[in-house]
Amino acid sequence: MVFNRKGYFGRYGGCFVPEILMPALKELEEAYFSLGKEKDFQEELDYYLKNYAGRPTPLYFASHLSQKLKGPKIYLKREDLLHTGAHKINNTLGQVLLAKKMGKKRIIAETGAGQHGVATATACALLGIKCAVYMGEEDVKRQSLNVLRMRTLKAEVIPVKNGSRTLKDAINEALRDWVTNIETTFYVLGSVVGPHPYPTMVRDFQSVIGKEVKRQIMEKEKRLPDYLIACVGGGSNSMGLFYPFYKEEKVNFIGVEAGGLGLNTKKHSATLASGERGVLHGALTYLLQDKDGQVRLTHSVAPGLDYSGVGPELSFYKETKRAKFTTVTDKEAISAFFLLSEVEGIIPALESAHAVAYLKKNCSQFKNNLVVLNLSGRGDKDMCIIERFLKEKNNE
Amino acid sequence: MNKIEDKFKELKKKGRKGFIPFITCGDPDLVTSKSLVFALEEAGADIIELGIPFSDPIADGPTIQASSKRALTNRVSLRKVIQFAKEIRKKSQIPLVLLSYFNPIYRLGIKNFIKESKDIVDGVIIPDLPPEEAKLLEGLEEDKLPLIFLLAPTSTEERIRLVSQFSQGFIYVVSISGVTGAREAVPYKIKNLILQIRNLTDKPVCLGFGISTPNQVKVVKDWVDGVIVGSALVNIIDKYAKDKKLMIKEAGKFVKNLREALSSP
Ligand SMILES: Cc1ncc(COP(=O)(O)O)c(C=O)c1O
């Protein structure tokens, strides 16, 4: 096995893409590691993160939830309070700013929950650049509010009718668009997935989360947390939280994936918990696939977790046991969605509710522990899903 | 010596250009695919490209996406296509090139794949495996797999050198910035890239993506050693899905037409 190659995390990662994209990825890599690291760029990004997006976000001591769960002392990292309602804007401001500096004329993006799409459309409106967003037809339906938001921001939303009509298929279409319009177009990927340099770049842009947490928890508790917990779709909010703590070996990482209807049903998105190594969307990583190497369709009540791949760096964390990966079901996530709303007055995104659900389910294991949970987004976008869920429940 | 290299030497001697049709194995079904292969050979194909269906074909347009989906509905897999190629080999010595996205090969295991496809398959095209990654893969050392690499309109001189060094059999030049799919326009712009490649290597150069009409073939044939035609043929296979006999006849006719355009002075 070869380690420490560029764009690799252990054996995971790489750049498995058609030839036509290779020069563009090289150009992006060079731009990111030069322009993206310049002081001017960092200052401009910091300016927008602070004055426009609302950073730093609070690290809130969830006393009621802590009391209710009778175990851990729980802090919530409030990414839900960011402009557009989720952590995704940390990354899109960075990438769209980079695209501008590179002289690109057009932005494309994929989106699942619509949060990355909205965050991309927002950054594009702010920085004055044209934007098209690919979104699976299924997600267009279940996150219609976000579709309307994107259109209001003058982004073109293109429904994708292939495959499971969710995030995976939206990425496929975005890649096809990129291949076709490579000269003019910058692809803003929404998670720590895809070919090098995306997993590294998106992680770096999201690391602002973990860096703030480190400072904030030291101020409040005078010590580092015992556990960091985050939901994992592609992995950007979890990597953003974990990465700045990578070398703090006493800080444990827990990633919560979407267990859907249960791991025994195949209707889930538990890539790390139950997948196998493979190559999808440019990276070698864990993957939900059949015995012939065909990528499996996934399911989750949380559109942002409904993806058959996962970031390669998280695959590396799994292999090296740096992080633990686990799942909760749709039902458990919905129940946690209500719990947090009721006891703290915070309506979480269904994605983030997965992390809450894990803590709720396993609270006795965390007695007297200091826990930071990444509340990656707010639940406004999910009210239609909840409405449907309640209706179905009433009919049962 | 590689069968594909032999083929291009033979073609060169005769002053001919190579014609390489692509079909997705298992669309509409493996039995028909087999008849198609023989019909294409008879109609004048020099090499046959056998597509392995994949769930997420990011380099393909709607035609081959749909074809891939039909083949997957028939539960066609890499393993089955290797078996299929063995069957073809019993009756024909036409050079066979497999085209597969990387994951089915990775899943089967590179060593297994090499073991099973050796002596049957003469070339392998993996559209999402650039030479950089291929070089790093365990089991792929020492040129154990006759990999054919691609160049695209965006390729830089550095990349042309890289691909020229590692591509075996021929170099696959993608004619346009885009996904696969039949197009009418002649890709004039690609001529410069081909000349640039010619300056750097003696390896045969074949042009694919979007080639579908005799007119296009007539223009590009003087630039290259061969042309690859996929989507246009797959369109015919789809069009005559209900009558397989007619499908095979029409596919043969289509190839014959293009073959003639390729052989015209
Ligand atoms: C609120 C929220 N949390 C989490 C995710 C999952 O993505 P990731 O794992 O990249 O953080 C999404 C994706 O859309 C999201 O909208």
XYZ file of C-alpha atoms and ligand atoms in Angstrom:
677
model
C 0.000 0.000 0.000
C 1.181 3.485 -0.811
C 0.678 6.234 1.735
C 0.863 9.997 1.764
C 0.445 10.648 -1.886
C -0.999 13.969 -2.942
C -4.767 13.960 -2.674
C -4.804 10.764 -0.659
C -5.756 10.058 2.923
C -4.087 6.731 3.489
C -5.348 4.635 0.632
C -8.464 6.768 0.141
C -9.097 9.704 -2.164
C -7.310 10.308 -5.442
C -8.502 11.734 -8.700
C -10.481 9.155 -10.661
C -11.976 11.328 -13.376
C -12.187 11.474 -17.172
C -9.135 12.934 -18.881
C -11.039 16.041 -19.883
C -11.322 17.094 -16.225
C -7.687 16.504 -15.295
C -6.355 19.896 -16.441
C -9.258 21.685 -14.730
C -8.616 19.889 -11.449
C -4.935 20.704 -11.689
C -5.808 24.343 -12.336
C -8.132 24.298 -9.326
C -5.510 22.654 -7.148
C -2.934 25.247 -8.090
C -5.369 28.123 -7.617
C -6.507 26.839 -4.261
C -3.036 26.225 -2.855
C -1.725 29.587 -4.081
C -4.563 32.142 -4.342
C -6.624 30.429 -1.675
C -3.795 30.641 0.835
C -2.968 34.297 0.207
C -3.560 36.772 2.970
C -5.856 38.924 0.815
C -8.062 35.985 0.008
C -8.260 34.834 3.610
C -9.084 38.334 4.795
C -11.830 38.761 2.223
C -13.307 35.378 3.112
C -13.119 36.164 6.826
C -14.830 39.458 6.168
C -17.790 37.767 4.490
C -17.945 34.949 7.027
C -18.150 37.484 9.824
C -20.205 40.334 8.366
C -22.360 38.453 5.917
C -22.769 34.863 7.073
C -22.762 35.534 10.807
C -19.608 33.923 12.153
C -18.553 33.035 14.735
C -21.624 30.968 15.534
C -22.416 30.453 19.234
C -21.370 27.391 21.161
C -24.512 27.000 23.204
C -24.747 25.019 26.428
C -27.930 23.003 25.950
C -28.829 22.795 29.629
C -32.354 21.483 29.091
C -31.275 18.749 26.726
C -28.403 17.870 29.066
C -30.836 17.667 31.964
C -33.341 15.658 29.975
C -30.754 13.121 28.851
C -29.295 12.909 32.374
C -25.858 12.033 31.164
C -23.541 14.281 29.281
C -22.955 17.999 29.405
C -24.009 18.962 25.895
C -22.910 21.948 23.878
C -24.467 22.694 20.503
C -22.394 24.342 17.793
C -25.003 26.568 16.234
C -24.301 26.328 12.496
C -28.081 26.485 12.130
C -27.867 30.201 12.903
C -25.727 30.959 9.869
C -27.118 32.875 6.927
C -29.072 30.439 4.683
C -29.502 28.050 7.609
C -26.662 25.554 7.473
C -22.891 25.124 7.528
C -22.839 24.903 3.733
C -22.248 28.642 3.329
C -18.762 28.349 4.907
C -17.708 26.366 1.876
C -19.623 28.158 -0.868
C -18.318 31.589 0.065
C -14.800 30.170 -0.131
C -15.277 28.404 -3.450
C -17.229 31.141 -5.211
C -14.676 33.705 -4.097
C -11.955 31.472 -5.521
C -13.920 31.061 -8.765
C -14.115 34.842 -9.113
C -10.377 35.199 -8.594
C -9.808 32.516 -11.232
C -11.913 34.514 -13.687
C -14.641 31.893 -14.074
C -17.896 33.104 -15.584
C -20.335 30.463 -14.458
C -20.910 28.367 -11.353
C -22.547 24.959 -11.192
C -23.407 22.949 -8.108
C -25.286 19.835 -7.042
C -27.593 19.756 -4.094
C -29.441 17.186 -2.029
C -31.307 18.914 0.750
C -31.075 22.124 -1.203
C -28.945 23.712 1.512
C -25.781 23.609 -0.555
C -27.751 24.814 -3.579
C -29.161 27.748 -1.637
C -25.753 28.547 -0.156
C -24.170 28.464 -3.617
C -26.934 30.572 -5.162
C -26.513 33.031 -2.287
C -22.752 33.375 -2.707
C -23.279 33.792 -6.459
C -25.876 36.525 -5.962
C -23.542 38.262 -3.534
C -20.494 38.058 -5.768
C -22.352 38.583 -9.043
C -21.799 35.365 -10.948
C -24.185 33.114 -12.895
C -25.333 29.952 -11.167
C -26.974 26.631 -12.115
C -27.862 23.952 -9.566
C -28.550 20.282 -10.290
C -31.028 18.647 -7.950
C -32.616 15.199 -8.052
C -36.293 15.268 -8.903
C -37.154 13.491 -5.667
C -35.361 16.205 -3.692
C -36.970 18.956 -5.774
C -40.269 17.593 -4.516
C -39.405 17.096 -0.877
C -37.381 20.302 -0.435
C -39.538 22.571 -2.558
C -39.007 25.532 -0.281
C -35.302 25.498 -1.059
C -36.031 25.284 -4.790
C -38.052 28.457 -4.487
C -35.255 30.110 -2.538
C -32.693 29.242 -5.199
C -34.932 30.554 -7.956
C -35.519 33.742 -5.986
C -31.750 34.126 -5.862
C -31.814 33.870 -9.674
C -30.127 30.495 -9.827
C -31.287 28.052 -12.460
C -32.491 24.839 -10.799
C -32.208 21.810 -13.068
C -34.168 18.735 -11.908
C -32.366 15.430 -12.487
C -34.523 12.493 -13.530
C -31.905 9.707 -13.457
C -31.301 6.900 -10.968
C -32.692 7.443 -7.501
C -33.250 11.127 -8.401
C -31.285 12.234 -5.374
C -27.841 13.599 -4.543
C -25.752 10.960 -6.346
C -27.539 11.610 -9.610
C -27.305 15.365 -9.154
C -23.510 15.014 -8.838
C -23.422 12.869 -11.995
C -25.263 15.554 -13.948
C -23.127 18.353 -12.530
C -20.003 16.445 -13.607
C -21.451 16.002 -17.109
C -22.160 19.720 -17.277
C -18.632 20.466 -16.127
C -17.131 18.175 -18.780
C -19.150 20.055 -21.398
C -18.492 23.613 -20.212
C -15.074 23.159 -18.723
C -13.520 26.347 -20.099
C -15.944 28.771 -18.478
C -17.384 26.897 -15.543
C -16.379 26.341 -11.931
C -17.936 23.385 -10.132
C -18.730 24.197 -6.494
C -18.918 20.793 -4.795
C -20.901 20.778 -1.577
C -19.151 18.222 0.575
C -15.774 16.646 1.262
C -16.316 14.235 -1.627
C -15.203 14.110 -5.253
C -11.736 14.147 -6.791
C -8.709 15.910 -5.320
C -8.549 18.796 -4.418
C -12.218 18.971 -3.347
C -12.065 16.823 -0.193
C -9.128 18.863 1.120
C -10.448 22.244 0.020
C -13.973 21.745 1.377
C -12.583 20.404 4.651
C -10.355 23.460 4.994
C -13.247 25.846 4.358
C -15.403 23.981 6.883
C -12.644 23.744 9.494
C -13.688 27.155 10.734
C -16.317 25.209 12.713
C -13.832 23.132 14.694
C -11.409 26.006 15.144
C -14.117 28.111 16.756
C -15.292 25.222 18.914
C -11.773 24.720 20.210
C -11.489 28.335 21.277
C -15.029 28.558 22.637
C -14.923 25.379 24.704
C -11.597 26.403 26.251
C -13.171 29.697 27.240
C -16.256 28.074 28.704
C -14.955 24.831 30.177
C -11.203 25.353 30.328
C -10.760 21.965 28.723
C -11.254 20.090 25.465
C -14.421 18.046 24.948
C -14.497 14.282 25.395
C -16.690 13.732 22.365
C -17.460 15.489 19.103
C -20.627 14.302 17.404
C -21.866 15.167 13.913
C -24.107 13.721 11.246
C -22.425 12.375 8.111
C -23.822 12.700 4.617
C -20.871 13.471 2.380
C -19.033 14.447 5.530
C -18.388 18.185 5.366
C -19.898 19.312 8.661
C -18.291 16.409 10.515
C -14.848 16.957 8.945
C -15.157 20.674 9.632
C -15.740 19.930 13.297
C -13.284 17.023 13.665
C -10.286 18.134 11.666
C -8.902 20.845 13.989
C -9.009 18.241 16.792
C -7.312 15.504 14.776
C -4.150 15.568 16.845
C -5.983 15.799 20.188
C -6.117 12.078 20.741
C -8.269 12.313 23.836
C -11.082 13.925 21.881
C -13.288 11.176 20.452
C -15.084 11.591 17.137
C -18.498 10.092 16.429
C -20.096 10.295 12.993
C -23.786 9.472 12.686
C -25.054 8.170 9.357
C -28.598 7.725 8.119
C -29.933 4.302 9.073
C -33.138 4.955 7.111
C -35.578 2.103 7.628
C -32.844 -0.014 9.232
C -29.538 -1.526 8.108
C -31.204 -4.872 7.473
C -33.507 -3.329 4.832
C -31.088 -1.832 2.266
C -33.178 1.335 2.561
C -30.527 3.417 4.238
C -27.473 5.573 3.535
C -25.031 4.043 6.014
C -21.980 4.154 3.776
C -19.269 3.860 6.420
C -21.215 1.630 8.764
C -22.093 -0.942 6.110
C -20.440 -0.125 2.771
C -17.325 -1.417 1.072
C -14.410 0.216 -0.674
C -15.004 1.468 -4.175
C -14.616 4.395 -6.543
C -17.377 6.929 -7.094
C -17.359 10.552 -8.202
C -13.611 10.692 -8.511
C -12.521 9.213 -5.191
C -11.635 5.858 -3.711
C -13.764 5.629 -0.611
C -16.421 3.604 1.161
C -19.428 3.023 -1.011
C -22.828 1.345 -0.956
C -22.641 -1.049 -3.879
C -23.686 -4.497 -5.021
C -21.390 -7.462 -5.678
C -20.794 -6.338 -9.261
C -19.662 -2.857 -8.284
C -22.903 -1.115 -9.235
C -23.684 1.731 -6.878
C -26.763 1.095 -4.765
C -29.685 3.418 -4.366
C -30.044 4.918 -0.927
C -32.740 6.177 1.356
C -32.990 8.644 4.197
C -35.683 10.892 5.531
C -32.940 13.538 5.544
C -32.207 14.477 1.924
C -28.730 15.763 2.808
C -27.686 12.341 4.084
C -29.209 10.396 1.194
C -25.952 9.557 -0.624
C -24.179 6.281 -1.456
C -20.646 7.642 -1.100
C -18.753 9.487 1.617
C -15.688 11.695 1.898
C -12.411 9.760 1.537
C -10.876 11.338 4.628
C -13.703 9.879 6.723
C -12.978 6.472 5.188
C -9.427 7.003 6.409
C -10.691 7.923 9.882
C -12.728 4.731 9.910
C -9.844 2.536 8.814
C -7.452 4.055 11.348
C -10.191 4.008 14.009
C -9.748 7.723 14.614
C -13.521 8.097 14.443
C -16.411 5.825 15.210
C -19.306 5.639 12.778
C -22.778 4.639 13.725
C -26.372 5.049 12.542
C -29.841 6.011 13.688
C -33.084 5.312 11.845
C -35.500 7.764 10.216
C -37.861 7.331 13.126
C -35.214 7.971 15.759
C -34.123 11.096 13.883
C -37.667 12.429 13.715
C -38.195 11.767 17.383
C -34.987 13.690 18.189
C -36.158 16.468 15.865
C -39.174 16.942 18.139
C -37.200 16.528 21.339
C -34.755 19.318 20.551
C -37.570 21.560 19.338
C -39.530 21.012 22.555
C -36.814 21.252 25.179
C -34.498 23.856 23.663
C -36.753 25.723 21.241
C -34.400 24.829 18.423
C -35.852 23.131 15.355
C -32.947 21.229 13.805
C -32.502 20.110 10.212
C -33.394 16.431 9.851
C -29.739 15.801 9.006
C -28.544 17.332 12.269
C -31.377 15.569 14.123
C -29.514 12.323 13.381
C -26.658 13.451 15.633
C -29.115 14.451 18.359
C -30.859 11.081 18.021
C -27.625 9.197 18.544
C -26.956 11.090 21.752
C -30.509 10.597 22.937
C -30.354 6.873 22.289
C -26.982 6.370 23.938
C -27.008 9.043 26.618
C -26.164 6.648 29.427
C -22.796 5.956 27.808
C -21.829 9.600 28.111
C -22.315 10.109 31.848
C -20.356 13.169 32.990
C -18.788 13.589 29.577
C -18.342 16.899 27.852
C -19.928 16.599 24.422
C -20.031 19.010 21.485
C -22.683 18.271 18.914
C -22.623 20.009 15.555
C -26.046 21.397 14.833
C -25.282 21.656 11.119
C -28.548 23.264 10.053
C -32.022 24.401 10.946
C -35.245 22.614 10.185
C -37.320 25.162 8.278
C -36.685 23.310 5.019
C -38.003 20.086 6.540
C -41.433 21.203 7.684
C -43.117 19.649 4.611
C -41.463 16.291 5.301
C -42.594 16.514 8.912
C -46.107 17.424 7.828
C -46.258 14.356 5.601
C -44.842 12.205 8.379
C -47.470 13.395 10.839
C -50.258 12.798 8.320
C -49.067 9.254 7.667
C -48.795 8.648 11.379
C -52.355 9.826 11.940
C -53.578 7.521 9.192
C -51.889 4.494 10.706
C 2.650 -8.676 -29.426
C -0.674 -7.008 -28.851
C -3.471 -7.881 -31.308
C -4.478 -4.247 -31.580
C -0.987 -3.144 -32.515
C -0.904 -5.917 -35.115
C -4.217 -4.751 -36.469
C -3.021 -1.187 -36.932
C 0.183 -2.381 -38.604
C -1.858 -4.477 -40.983
C -4.227 -1.589 -41.707
C -1.318 0.728 -42.352
C 0.185 -1.687 -44.826
C -3.111 -1.767 -46.694
C -3.464 2.000 -46.475
C -6.692 1.619 -44.536
C -8.126 3.273 -41.441
C -9.589 1.333 -38.548
C -13.288 1.244 -37.796
C -14.199 0.618 -34.155
C -17.876 0.283 -33.242
C -19.046 0.325 -29.615
C -21.964 -1.579 -28.158
C -23.133 -1.980 -24.581
C -23.060 -5.685 -23.791
C -26.473 -6.881 -22.766
C -28.437 -4.186 -24.590
C -30.927 -5.493 -25.570
C -29.614 -8.834 -24.221
C -26.389 -10.843 -24.333
C -27.577 -13.250 -27.025
C -28.387 -10.385 -29.368
C -25.145 -8.610 -28.438
C -23.282 -11.664 -29.660
C -25.077 -11.667 -33.004
C -24.378 -7.944 -33.222
C -20.638 -8.451 -32.721
C -20.480 -10.944 -35.582
C -22.636 -8.716 -37.804
C -20.396 -5.719 -37.090
C -17.302 -7.742 -37.943
C -18.848 -8.874 -41.188
C -19.835 -5.311 -42.042
C -16.196 -4.253 -41.804
C -15.388 -3.464 -38.169
C -11.681 -3.872 -37.381
C -11.871 -3.820 -33.590
C -14.944 -4.103 -31.344
C -15.452 -2.090 -28.193
C -17.561 -3.903 -25.604
C -19.190 -1.616 -23.042
C -19.753 -2.803 -19.471
C -22.871 -1.159 -18.043
C -22.405 1.029 -14.968
C -24.876 2.684 -12.635
C -23.164 6.086 -12.775
C -21.652 6.675 -16.213
C -20.463 10.265 -15.760
C -18.738 10.525 -19.157
C -21.813 9.398 -21.066
C -24.717 11.284 -22.563
C -28.379 10.189 -22.568
C -28.027 7.516 -25.286
C -25.396 5.399 -23.560
C -26.855 6.134 -20.118
C -30.137 4.606 -21.273
C -28.360 1.705 -22.937
C -26.383 1.046 -19.765
C -29.589 1.071 -17.765
C -31.223 -1.474 -20.096
C -28.217 -3.771 -19.762
C -28.263 -3.434 -15.977
C -31.920 -4.371 -15.951
C -30.717 -7.582 -17.609
C -28.256 -8.011 -14.727
C -25.225 -7.826 -16.964
C -21.970 -7.582 -15.032
C -18.254 -7.389 -15.765
C -17.919 -11.081 -14.974
C -20.651 -11.938 -17.464
C -19.081 -9.768 -20.152
C -15.725 -11.516 -19.733
C -17.571 -14.802 -20.195
C -19.286 -13.246 -23.203
C -15.924 -12.274 -24.694
C -14.746 -15.864 -24.247
C -17.708 -17.047 -26.291
C -16.879 -14.561 -29.037
C -13.271 -15.745 -29.044
C -14.365 -19.258 -29.902
C -15.597 -18.032 -33.256
C -13.738 -14.855 -34.054
C -10.269 -13.426 -33.648
C -11.331 -9.797 -34.006
C -9.535 -7.629 -31.425
C -11.781 -6.892 -28.446
C -11.563 -3.819 -26.257
C -13.482 -3.643 -22.979
C -14.794 -0.296 -21.854
C -15.649 -0.128 -18.178
C -15.818 2.513 -15.502
C -13.339 1.736 -12.791
C -15.575 0.595 -9.948
C -16.766 -2.714 -11.465
C -13.103 -3.612 -12.135
C -11.997 -2.494 -8.671
C -14.810 -4.511 -7.159
C -13.884 -7.662 -9.062
C -10.284 -7.073 -8.015
C -7.602 -5.917 -10.400
C -5.652 -9.165 -10.142
C -8.787 -11.218 -10.737
C -9.730 -9.048 -13.649
C -6.314 -9.446 -15.260
C -6.349 -13.180 -14.679
C -9.812 -13.652 -16.132
C -9.518 -11.330 -19.102
C -5.962 -12.216 -20.152
C -5.723 -13.842 -23.614
C -9.302 -12.815 -24.379
C -9.409 -9.076 -24.108
C -6.875 -7.094 -26.127
C -7.396 -3.668 -24.656
C -9.153 -1.991 -21.755
C -10.519 1.549 -21.664
C -11.375 2.932 -18.226
C -12.787 6.427 -18.746
C -12.393 7.436 -15.105
C -8.866 6.124 -14.623
C -6.215 8.618 -15.734
C -2.614 7.388 -16.059
C -1.600 9.009 -12.758
C -4.002 6.802 -10.828
C -3.321 3.712 -12.941
C 0.383 4.001 -12.163
C -0.326 3.980 -8.430
C -2.579 0.954 -8.383
C -1.437 -2.236 -6.829
C -1.575 -5.092 -9.333
C -1.328 -2.816 -12.330
C 2.465 -2.615 -12.303
C 4.550 -3.874 -15.190
C 1.923 -3.157 -17.795
C -0.059 -6.253 -16.976
C -3.202 -4.765 -18.402
C -3.254 -3.329 -21.937
C -4.762 0.005 -20.916
C -5.843 2.463 -23.583
C -5.800 6.031 -22.284
C -7.693 9.043 -23.532
C -6.778 12.560 -24.535
C -9.269 15.417 -24.705
C -9.461 18.915 -26.173
C -8.281 20.237 -22.802
C -5.159 18.054 -22.638
C -1.891 19.925 -22.217
C 1.418 18.938 -23.796
C 2.487 17.429 -20.501
C -0.577 15.211 -20.531
C -0.096 14.250 -24.164
C 3.388 13.027 -23.265
C 2.067 11.110 -20.272
C -0.732 9.398 -22.177
C 1.485 8.675 -25.178
C 3.917 6.935 -22.905
C 1.391 4.723 -21.169
C -1.396 4.073 -23.666
C -1.195 0.646 -25.254
C -2.596 -0.330 -28.654
C -3.774 3.129 -29.539
C -4.561 6.558 -28.088
C -8.234 7.429 -27.774
C -8.837 11.075 -28.649
C -12.094 12.558 -27.408
C -13.295 14.827 -30.218
C -15.185 17.406 -28.201
C -15.573 18.892 -24.743
C -18.542 16.915 -23.605
C -20.127 13.570 -22.942
C -20.738 10.773 -25.433
C -23.632 11.228 -27.841
C -24.260 11.338 -31.592
C -23.571 14.739 -33.155
C -23.694 16.053 -36.710
C -20.949 18.649 -36.657
C -17.422 17.892 -37.782
C -15.045 18.474 -34.862
C -12.601 20.632 -36.847
C -11.004 22.049 -33.734
C -9.571 18.706 -32.705
C -7.232 18.576 -35.712
C -4.639 20.691 -33.945
C -4.564 18.385 -30.945
C -4.151 15.366 -33.203
C -1.250 17.040 -35.006
C 0.305 17.814 -31.651
C -0.059 14.170 -30.616
C 1.412 12.999 -33.916
C 4.463 15.126 -33.233
C 5.040 13.404 -29.936
C 4.271 9.761 -30.645
C 4.040 7.124 -33.362
C 1.267 5.250 -31.572
C -1.985 4.911 -33.520
C -4.551 7.638 -32.805
C -8.310 6.980 -32.912
C -11.036 9.581 -32.667
C -14.316 9.075 -30.826
C -17.247 10.900 -29.147
C -19.914 12.337 -31.393
C -18.895 10.631 -34.648
C -22.036 9.384 -36.350
C -22.242 10.346 -40.032
C -20.352 9.389 -43.237
C -19.695 13.079 -43.791
C -17.855 13.441 -40.471
C -15.900 10.272 -41.158
C -14.794 11.537 -44.567
C -13.371 14.709 -43.037
C -11.603 13.245 -40.016
C -10.237 10.049 -41.558
C -7.099 11.675 -42.946
C -6.122 12.917 -39.497
C -6.341 9.627 -37.654
C -5.702 5.887 -37.746
C -9.211 4.948 -36.773
C -12.625 6.181 -35.703
C -14.813 5.000 -32.831
C -18.587 5.111 -33.160
C -20.820 4.455 -30.172
C -23.992 6.422 -29.548
C -25.144 6.466 -33.189
C -24.981 2.666 -33.267
C -26.640 2.354 -29.866
C -29.442 4.574 -31.183
C -30.081 2.039 -33.950
C -30.065 -0.813 -31.456
C -32.640 1.049 -29.399
C -34.743 2.038 -32.403
C -35.182 -1.557 -33.566
C -35.514 -3.043 -30.098
C -38.757 -4.763 -31.034
C -37.372 -6.634 -34.044
C -33.969 -8.101 -33.331
C -33.407 -9.510 -36.799
C -34.009 -6.121 -38.326
C -31.831 -4.538 -35.629
C -28.876 -6.704 -36.570
C -29.424 -5.997 -40.257
C -29.696 -2.232 -39.725
C -26.664 -2.155 -37.453
C -24.673 -3.986 -40.139
C -25.899 -1.582 -42.808
C -24.952 1.426 -40.680
C -21.441 0.121 -40.091
C -21.014 -0.745 -43.752
C -21.951 2.800 -44.704
C -19.416 4.328 -42.348
C -16.818 1.744 -43.342
C -17.251 2.815 -46.969
C -16.928 6.477 -46.053
C -13.750 5.598 -44.189
C -12.336 3.698 -47.168
C -13.311 6.301 -49.767
C -10.423 8.142 -51.374
C -28.094 20.773 7.519
C -27.257 19.744 6.877
N -26.488 18.969 7.632
C -25.725 17.998 7.102
C -25.716 17.755 5.749
C -24.897 16.613 5.249
O -23.759 16.971 4.536
P -22.318 16.841 5.155
O -22.145 15.455 5.633
O -21.421 17.158 4.000
O -22.182 17.816 6.250
C -26.492 18.565 4.900
C -26.479 18.361 3.448
O -27.230 18.851 2.682
C -27.285 19.579 5.487
O -28.060 20.360 4.733
